C-alpha positions as semicolon CSV with decimal commas, in nm:
position;residue;x (nm);y (nm);z (nm)
1;X;-2,591;-0,472;2,072
2;X;-2,409;-0,514;1,741
3;X;-2,034;-0,522;1,737
4;X;-2,009;-0,206;1,520
5;X;-2,206;-0,012;1,784
6;X;-1,957;-0,091;2,058
7;X;-1,641;-0,011;1,864
8;X;-1,454;0,309;1,948
9;X;-1,215;0,519;1,745
10;X;-0,855;0,431;1,824
11;X;-0,513;0,594;1,786
12;X;-0,183;0,404;1,756
13;X;0,113;0,635;1,812
14;X;0,358;0,409;1,626
15;X;0,581;0,377;1,935
16;X;0,380;0,129;2,139
17;X;0,133;-0,144;2,048
18;X;-0,133;-0,014;2,289
19;X;-0,414;0,182;2,121
20;X;-0,580;0,478;2,288
21;X;-0,954;0,540;2,258
22;X;-1,007;0,885;2,112
23;X;-1,260;1,146;2,013
24;X;-1,192;1,400;1,738
25;X;-1,240;1,774;1,717
26;X;-1,152;2,043;1,461
27;X;-0,952;2,363;1,486
28;X;-0,934;2,539;1,149
29;X;-0,776;2,276;0,920
30;X;-0,636;2,071;1,209
31;X;-0,780;1,744;1,336
32;X;-0,732;1,727;1,713
33;X;-0,723;1,380;1,872
34;X;-0,859;1,379;2,228
35;X;-0,801;1,100;2,479
36;X;-1,147;0,968;2,560
37;X;-1,078;0,918;2,929
38;X;-1,014;1,285;3,008
39;X;-1,057;1,466;2,669
40;X;-0,700;1,598;2,673
41;X;-0,533;1,653;2,333
42;X;-0,281;1,382;2,243
43;X;-0,211;1,464;1,876
44;X;-0,282;1,732;1,617
45;X;-0,295;1,629;1,252
46;X;-0,316;1,883;0,967
47;X;-0,603;1,750;0,756
48;X;-0,418;1,842;0,436
49;X;-0,139;1,600;0,537
50;X;-0,372;1,310;0,611
51;X;-0,457;1,024;0,380
52;X;-0,702;0,735;0,406
53;X;-0,532;0,399;0,362
54;X;-0,796;0,138;0,441
55;X;-1,167;0,085;0,494
56;X;-1,332;-0,212;0,666
57;X;-1,635;-0,301;0,458
58;X;-1,784;-0,501;0,747
59;X;-1,797;-0,235;1,019
60;X;-1,726;0,086;0,825
61;X;-1,407;0,174;1,010
62;X;-1,153;0,382;0,816
63;X;-0,778;0,397;0,880
64;X;-0,583;0,720;0,834
65;X;-0,224;0,829;0,857
66;X;-0,046;1,165;0,860
67;X;0,277;1,261;0,684
68;X;0,414;1,423;1,000
69;X;0,376;1,098;1,196
70;X;0,431;0,825;0,935
71;X;0,425;0,536;1,183
72;X;0,106;0,643;1,362
73;X;-0,240;0,523;1,262
74;X;-0,587;0,657;1,339
75;X;-0,888;0,425;1,309
76;X;-1,218;0,612;1,304
77;X;-1,553;0,443;1,349
78;X;-1,854;0,586;1,163
79;X;-1,969;0,906;1,335
80;X;-2,106;1,253;1,254
81;X;-1,760;1,396;1,331
82;X;-1,597;1,166;1,076
83;X;-1,863;1,253;0,819
84;X;-1,791;1,622;0,883
85;X;-1,420;1,564;0,822
86;X;-1,483;1,372;0,498
87;X;-1,714;1,647;0,376
88;X;-1,450;1,914;0,446
89;X;-1,161;1,716;0,296
90;X;-1,258;1,553;-0,030
91;X;-0,918;1,385;-0,073
92;X;-0,988;1,162;0,230
93;X;-1,276;0,997;0,047
94;X;-1,033;0,849;-0,204
95;X;-0,907;0,581;0,029
96;X;-0,680;0,308;-0,097
97;X;-0,601;-0,032;0,041
98;X;-0,270;-0,096;0,204
99;X;0,035;-0,041;-0,015
100;X;0,148;-0,311;-0,253
101;X;0,397;-0,558;-0,121
102;X;0,766;-0,485;-0,166
103;X;0,789;-0,770;-0,418
104;X;0,511;-0,627;-0,635
105;X;0,662;-0,279;-0,623
106;X;1,004;-0,411;-0,713
107;X;0,871;-0,610;-1,007
108;X;0,678;-0,309;-1,131
109;X;0,980;-0,085;-1,090
110;X;1,208;-0,322;-1,275
111;X;0,957;-0,356;-1,557
112;X;0,935;0,021;-1,585
113;X;1,313;0,053;-1,572
114;X;1,355;-0,201;-1,851
115;X;1,099;-0,023;-2,066
116;X;1,268;0,308;-1,987
117;X;1,604;0,183;-2,113
118;X;1,445;0,089;-2,444
119;X;1,264;0,420;-2,470
120;X;1,574;0,612;-2,368
121;X;1,786;0,450;-2,637
122;X;1,524;0,521;-2,899
123;X;1,391;0,865;-2,803
124;X;1,656;1,031;-2,584
125;X;1,624;1,162;-2,227
126;X;1,360;1,438;-2,267
127;X;1,118;1,208;-2,447
128;X;1,204;0,931;-2,205
129;X;1,095;1,155;-1,918
130;X;0,764;1,229;-2,088
131;X;0,701;0,859;-2,158
132;X;0,797;0,757;-1,803
133;X;0,564;1,012;-1,644
134;X;0,278;0,889;-1,857
135;X;0,341;0,534;-1,736
136;X;0,382;0,620;-1,367
137;X;0,069;0,626;-1,145
138;X;-0,003;0,966;-0,989
139;X;0,052;0,818;-0,642
140;X;0,417;0,752;-0,731
141;X;0,474;1,127;-0,747
142;X;0,425;1,142;-0,372
143;X;0,693;0,876;-0,324
144;X;0,930;1,103;-0,515
145;X;0,830;1,428;-0,348
146;X;0,763;1,326;0,013
147;X;1,130;1,260;0,107
148;X;1,235;1,585;-0,063
149;X;0,980;1,784;0,133
150;X;1,081;1,609;0,456
151;X;1,445;1,713;0,402
152;X;1,347;2,071;0,333
153;X;1,128;2,088;0,643
154;X;1,406;1,932;0,849
155;X;1,690;2,159;0,731
156;X;1,521;2,492;0,651
157;X;1,355;2,748;0,875
158;X;0,984;2,678;0,819
159;X;0,737;2,947;0,923
160;X;0,482;2,796;1,160
161;X;0,213;3,054;1,236
162;X;-0,107;2,848;1,255
163;X;-0,351;3,129;1,175
164;X;-0,148;3,242;0,873
165;X;-0,099;2,883;0,756
166;X;-0,477;2,831;0,766
167;X;-0,522;3,135;0,538
168;X;-0,262;2,998;0,295
169;X;-0,418;2,651;0,296
170;X;-0,761;2,796;0,214
171;X;-0,615;2,977;-0,086
172;X;-0,445;2,656;-0,198
173;X;-0,772;2,462;-0,172
174;X;-0,950;2,720;-0,390
175;X;-0,686;2,696;-0,662
176;X;-0,613;2,322;-0,660
177;X;-0,712;2,144;-0,985
178;X;-0,979;1,880;-0,938
179;X;-0,790;1,603;-1,118
180;X;-0,498;1,599;-0,870
181;X;-0,700;1,614;-0,547
182;X;-0,651;1,242;-0,481
183;X;-0,308;1,338;-0,340
184;X;-0,317;1,591;-0,050
185;X;-0,172;1,938;-0,104
186;X;0,093;2,082;0,130
187;X;0,211;2,443;0,130
188;X;0,527;2,525;0,329
189;X;0,680;2,871;0,372
190;X;1,060;2,887;0,405
191;X;1,196;3,196;0,579
192;X;1,430;3,371;0,335
193;X;1,453;3,701;0,148
194;X;1,456;3,523;-0,187
195;X;1,149;3,559;-0,407
196;X;1,062;3,211;-0,523
197;X;0,817;2,925;-0,512
198;X;0,858;2,578;-0,656
199;X;0,657;2,260;-0,680
200;X;0,765;1,912;-0,577
201;X;0,623;1,584;-0,703
202;X;0,333;1,468;-0,488
203;X;0,147;1,803;-0,459
204;X;0,397;1,987;-0,242
205;X;0,466;2,357;-0,298
206;X;0,751;2,539;-0,124
207;X;0,706;2,917;-0,096
208;X;0,985;3,156;0,003
209;X;0,875;3,419;0,254
210;X;1,040;3,689;0,041
211;X;0,763;3,637;-0,214
212;X;0,493;3,705;0,045
213;X;0,684;4,004;0,185
214;X;0,735;4,168;-0,156
215;X;0,390;4,095;-0,300
216;X;0,180;4,412;-0,298
217;X;-0,147;4,221;-0,315
218;X;-0,268;3,870;-0,234
219;X;-0,356;3,831;-0,602
220;X;0,017;3,826;-0,683
221;X;0,069;3,533;-0,446
222;X;-0,243;3,363;-0,586
223;X;-0,103;3,400;-0,939
224;X;0,228;3,239;-0,843
225;X;0,052;2,957;-0,655
226;X;-0,175;2,895;-0,955
227;X;0,134;2,876;-1,176
228;X;0,288;2,609;-0,950
229;X;-0,047;2,424;-0,945
230;X;-0,026;2,418;-1,324
231;X;0,315;2,252;-1,302
232;X;0,174;1,993;-1,061
233;X;-0,128;1,919;-1,279
234;X;0,095;1,857;-1,582
235;X;0,346;1,668;-1,364
236;X;0,634;1,889;-1,470
237;X;0,827;1,841;-1,140
238;X;0,832;1,464;-1,190
239;X;0,934;1,499;-1,552
240;X;1,205;1,751;-1,462
241;X;1,341;1,530;-1,187
242;X;1,371;1,235;-1,426
243;X;1,543;1,452;-1,686
244;X;1,797;1,586;-1,435
245;X;1,864;1,275;-1,228
246;X;1,778;0,993;-1,467
247;X;1,501;0,738;-1,436
248;X;1,715;0,501;-1,228
249;X;1,738;0,744;-0,934
250;X;1,368;0,822;-0,964
251;X;1,274;0,454;-0,948
252;X;1,502;0,402;-0,647
253;X;1,319;0,683;-0,469
254;X;0,981;0,533;-0,556
255;X;1,093;0,197;-0,419
256;X;1,208;0,355;-0,095
257;X;1,580;0,424;-0,147
258;X;1,597;0,787;-0,028
259;X;1,972;0,811;0,010
260;X;2,023;1,074;-0,260
261;X;2,134;1,356;-0,032
262;X;2,123;1,662;-0,260
263;X;1,782;1,602;-0,414
264;X;1,633;1,902;-0,230
265;X;1,880;2,137;-0,398
266;X;1,813;1,974;-0,734
267;X;1,440;2,037;-0,699
268;X;1,484;2,395;-0,577
269;X;1,696;2,473;-0,882
270;X;1,487;2,273;-1,125
271;X;1,470;2,440;-1,465
272;X;1,169;2,377;-1,683
273;X;1,160;2,423;-2,060
274;X;1,013;2,741;-2,201
275;X;0,713;2,546;-2,330
276;X;0,649;2,403;-1,983
277;X;0,661;2,753;-1,833
278;X;0,420;2,886;-2,093
279;X;0,186;2,594;-2,027
280;X;0,194;2,660;-1,651
281;X;0,132;3,034;-1,706
282;X;-0,168;2,958;-1,928
283;X;-0,307;2,704;-1,683
284;X;-0,258;2,948;-1,393
285;X;-0,486;3,203;-1,557
286;X;-0,750;2,934;-1,614
287;X;-0,729;2,817;-1,251
288;X;-0,767;3,173;-1,123
289;X;-1,078;3,221;-1,335
290;X;-1,217;2,886;-1,219
291;X;-1,172;2,996;-0,857
292;X;-1,334;3,335;-0,939
293;X;-1,017;3,511;-0,822
294;X;-0,886;3,823;-0,996
295;X;-0,649;3,686;-1,260
296;X;-0,422;3,989;-1,299
297;X;-0,186;3,880;-1,020
298;X;0,052;3,668;-1,229
299;X;0,125;3,947;-1,476
300;X;0,167;4,181;-1,177
301;X;0,429;3,941;-1,039
302;X;0,630;3,957;-1,362
303;X;0,597;4,336;-1,358
304;X;0,727;4,337;-1,001
305;X;1,036;4,146;-1,107
306;X;1,090;4,378;-1,404
307;X;1,073;4,695;-1,196
308;X;1,335;4,606;-0,937
309;X;1,644;4,422;-1,059
310;X;1,781;4,429;-0,704
311;X;1,526;4,169;-0,594
312;X;1,651;3,818;-0,515
313;X;1,528;3,661;-0,839
314;X;1,568;3,281;-0,843
315;X;1,824;3,132;-1,079
316;X;1,561;2,915;-1,244
317;X;1,400;3,224;-1,398
318;X;1,706;3,266;-1,621
319;X;1,587;2,978;-1,841
320;X;1,228;3,099;-1,850
321;X;1,061;3,301;-2,124
322;X;1,135;3,675;-2,091
323;X;0,945;3,869;-1,825
324;X;0,805;4,109;-2,086
325;X;0,671;3,816;-2,287
326;X;0,521;3,645;-1,985
327;X;0,361;3,963;-1,849
328;X;0,201;4,030;-2,186
329;X;0,083;3,669;-2,228
330;X;-0,083;3,659;-1,883
331;X;-0,228;4,012;-1,879
332;X;-0,586;4,005;-1,751
333;X;-0,836;4,264;-1,633
334;X;-0,911;4,319;-1,265
335;X;-1,255;4,154;-1,268
336;X;-1,319;3,878;-1,020
337;X;-1,308;3,837;-0,644
338;X;-1,010;3,923;-0,422
339;X;-0,788;3,627;-0,340
340;X;-0,867;3,687;0,028
341;X;-0,991;3,954;0,265
342;X;-0,767;4,243;0,376
343;X;-0,760;4,094;0,725
344;X;-0,652;3,752;0,599
345;X;-0,381;3,915;0,386
346;X;-0,237;4,094;0,690
347;X;-0,250;3,765;0,882
348;X;-0,067;3,585;0,602
349;X;0,192;3,862;0,582
350;X;0,288;3,772;0,940
351;X;0,334;3,401;0,872
352;X;0,698;3,405;0,978
353;X;0,615;3,564;1,311
354;X;0,498;3,314;1,573
355;X;0,168;3,368;1,742
């Protein structure tokens, strides 16, 4: 019998050196790892938070990790179950070899920093940010955004209703632009009355539960999500972070120095230029049409904000184009499919209630 036929899938928990033989199963968008000896669950990994980091060309084994358990590793041998997972999660097909060495990253970072100083002296900070983003690989965005998201998840009340989260993740998958799918998307709902959503570098979107509570229709939420997807596609969060913090802090974060304590607040209050907001609004409408979702939700969101000045409107809207202007610019007819079924919408409305 060939060696590849006898290999089993293995899970390393990151705490001990002993691997455990596992089988895998699926529950919605969750990969469940089952101990092979008695088929009891030993870990649950959201597929959207997984990434493929290596592939053995000799035996076909693939190595995966999950953001929620950064030290753990899952090695899956070729199997119908693995093929099913790869078919359902296109981002896992874009595996990459193990990360560059610290020396290579440092040299690259220093080279970028030196170029940035020259560009900054010549062009000024806004143009420096644009130039830096164009030079930075897309994968670096995750190195900027991952620690921010981790701090938010650690310090805020995150709604954790699995059924509702699955509904939200499906909507996110429908709207996500194709050219950023190499980096997994995460959608987190923070429990608060504020009406807000904002994007973080690395395909993270934070949604305030007040937005879901006040939205009359799922198309309003879809419009706001599509707007944030537009920011991600054009890498506005990364550009904004560099403009507000400076390229030096950004490079430190990329190289692993995550000691900047208030970065979460900086990102939550990030203010984009009016042109960036208009670009994201325009792209949102296009993404809604591409997903065959009714595209009138974004204008309805602006109308909602106009009608009730008592709503908790985020500070960052103060620097945006006027609500009248944005509602008019994004006005669409009601053709297209609903963002989700009525049942799914009611499920999502309860996302901050456990169960």
